Amino acid sequence: NSSEGIGIDLGLKDFAIASNGKTYKNINKSAKLKKLEKKLIREQRSLSRKYENIKKGGSTQKRNIQKQRLKIQKLHHRIDNIRTDYINKTIAEIVKTKPSYITIEDLNVSGMMKNKHLSKAVASQKFYEFKTKLQAKCRENGIELRVVDRWFPSSKTCHCCKSIKKDLKLSDRLFRCDCGYIEDRDFNAALNLRDATTYEVA
């Protein structure tokens, strides 16, 4: 039913899981982007070597360094464009289903960025850009965008009986409740976001 609302759980394993059953993959895990990332690392190492060579009084020319920096810049730009393009396509697809509202979580992106194990993955997902663009598209299409407080236990709440599973770990990919309900944790979160009654309208 298109008039129904949609809850969207954003994550690192997959980019977004929607309560309508649609999963948007993490594009950073795609072969194309992995290949570009590897190439970027190679080119950055090559630039470092050129700098080292100059320090040691080697014959690397400034022009070569400039060329190498440009190469890296272009790669950064290309990777960035692929990610942005993916965000635009994802939003277009979500909005196309004409939901009456969309609910997302107010992600603590800056907090996640402080975690050195997560920061690179979080940055490459461009969550902030996603939220900003989704907000604009929702306004354009007359869709209410609801933002739920970041402390809302969307992952830890059983969608079936509403009890909260306090001991749910990040490694638990399946949500198993004592009431017998078993569901993918991210899909369970998306359903809880869809049905959330406390939110702010963005």
mmCIF file of N, CA and C in Angstrom, residues 9 105 148-159 162-166 168 175 185 188-190 192-193 196:
data_model
loop_
_atom_site.group_PDB
_atom_site.id
_atom_site.type_symbol
_atom_site.label_atom_id
_atom_site.label_comp_id
_atom_site.label_asym_id
_atom_site.label_seq_id
_atom_site.Cartn_x
_atom_site.Cartn_y
_atom_site.Cartn_z
ATOM 1 N N ASP A 9 16.163 2.038 8.152
ATOM 2 C CA ASP A 9 17.278 1.842 9.075
ATOM 3 C C ASP A 9 18.573 1.956 8.274
ATOM 4 N N GLU A 105 16.295 7.553 11.623
ATOM 5 C CA GLU A 105 16.858 7.812 12.940
ATOM 6 C C GLU A 105 17.796 9.006 12.853
ATOM 7 N N VAL A 148 13.489 10.296 14.274
ATOM 8 C CA VAL A 148 13.357 9.738 15.619
ATOM 9 C C VAL A 148 14.647 9.987 16.396
ATOM 10 N N ASP A 149 14.500 10.268 17.670
ATOM 11 C CA ASP A 149 15.632 10.515 18.554
ATOM 12 C C ASP A 149 16.655 9.380 18.467
ATOM 13 N N ARG A 150 17.938 9.746 18.517
ATOM 14 C CA ARG A 150 18.992 8.727 18.359
ATOM 15 C C ARG A 150 19.004 7.695 19.487
ATOM 16 N N TRP A 151 18.347 8.003 20.606
ATOM 17 C CA TRP A 151 18.319 7.036 21.717
ATOM 18 C C TRP A 151 17.132 6.079 21.614
ATOM 19 N N PHE A 152 16.309 6.265 20.608
ATOM 20 C CA PHE A 152 15.163 5.372 20.406
ATOM 21 C C PHE A 152 15.693 3.961 20.125
ATOM 22 N N PRO A 153 15.284 2.967 20.938
ATOM 23 C CA PRO A 153 15.884 1.625 20.770
ATOM 24 C C PRO A 153 15.294 0.837 19.594
ATOM 25 N N SER A 154 15.482 1.343 18.386
ATOM 26 C CA SER A 154 14.855 0.707 17.218
ATOM 27 C C SER A 154 15.352 -0.724 16.995
ATOM 28 N N SER A 155 16.639 -0.951 17.254
ATOM 29 C CA SER A 155 17.190 -2.298 17.035
ATOM 30 C C SER A 155 16.848 -3.245 18.180
ATOM 31 N N LYS A 156 16.727 -2.684 19.382
ATOM 32 C CA LYS A 156 16.569 -3.537 20.569
ATOM 33 C C LYS A 156 15.119 -3.840 20.931
ATOM 34 N N THR A 157 14.180 -3.192 20.246
ATOM 35 C CA THR A 157 12.768 -3.405 20.562
ATOM 36 C C THR A 157 12.174 -4.494 19.671
ATOM 37 N N CYS A 158 11.439 -5.398 20.281
ATOM 38 C CA CYS A 158 10.769 -6.446 19.505
ATOM 39 C C CYS A 158 9.568 -5.818 18.810
ATOM 40 N N HIS A 159 9.515 -5.958 17.496
ATOM 41 C CA HIS A 159 8.412 -5.343 16.757
ATOM 42 C C HIS A 159 7.091 -6.034 17.060
ATOM 43 N N LYS A 162 6.972 -5.662 21.595
ATOM 44 C CA LYS A 162 7.470 -4.361 22.086
ATOM 45 C C LYS A 162 8.409 -4.444 23.295
ATOM 46 N N SER A 163 8.790 -5.662 23.693
ATOM 47 C CA SER A 163 9.724 -5.730 24.822
ATOM 48 C C SER A 163 11.130 -5.379 24.321
ATOM 49 N N ILE A 164 11.958 -4.860 25.223
ATOM 50 C CA ILE A 164 13.293 -4.396 24.825
ATOM 51 C C ILE A 164 14.351 -5.422 25.213
ATOM 52 N N LYS A 165 15.141 -5.781 24.229
ATOM 53 C CA LYS A 165 16.215 -6.762 24.439
ATOM 54 C C LYS A 165 17.498 -5.987 24.730
ATOM 55 N N LYS A 166 17.765 -5.784 26.003
ATOM 56 C CA LYS A 166 18.895 -4.928 26.404
ATOM 57 C C LYS A 166 20.257 -5.509 26.040
ATOM 58 N N LEU A 168 21.222 -7.056 23.367
ATOM 59 C CA LEU A 168 21.470 -7.250 21.932
ATOM 60 C C LEU A 168 22.840 -6.671 21.568
ATOM 61 N N PHE A 175 17.394 -10.859 15.261
ATOM 62 C CA PHE A 175 16.731 -10.454 16.498
ATOM 63 C C PHE A 175 15.844 -11.613 16.934
ATOM 64 N N ARG A 185 17.811 -8.189 12.216
ATOM 65 C CA ARG A 185 17.832 -7.075 13.175
ATOM 66 C C ARG A 185 17.557 -5.721 12.513
ATOM 67 N N ASN A 188 13.890 -5.467 11.531
ATOM 68 C CA ASN A 188 13.132 -5.250 12.766
ATOM 69 C C ASN A 188 13.205 -3.769 13.162
ATOM 70 N N ALA A 189 14.412 -3.189 13.035
ATOM 71 C CA ALA A 189 14.605 -1.770 13.364
ATOM 72 C C ALA A 189 13.800 -0.877 12.420
ATOM 73 N N ALA A 190 13.795 -1.231 11.132
ATOM 74 C CA ALA A 190 13.057 -0.441 10.136
ATOM 75 C C ALA A 190 11.556 -0.448 10.440
ATOM 76 N N ASN A 192 10.223 -0.866 13.417
ATOM 77 C CA ASN A 192 10.024 -0.056 14.623
ATOM 78 C C ASN A 192 10.081 1.439 14.311
ATOM 79 N N LEU A 193 10.947 1.804 13.374
ATOM 80 C CA LEU A 193 11.030 3.217 12.979
ATOM 81 C C LEU A 193 9.741 3.633 12.266
ATOM 82 N N ALA A 196 7.105 4.226 14.858
ATOM 83 C CA ALA A 196 7.447 5.115 15.983
ATOM 84 C C ALA A 196 6.404 6.226 16.127
#
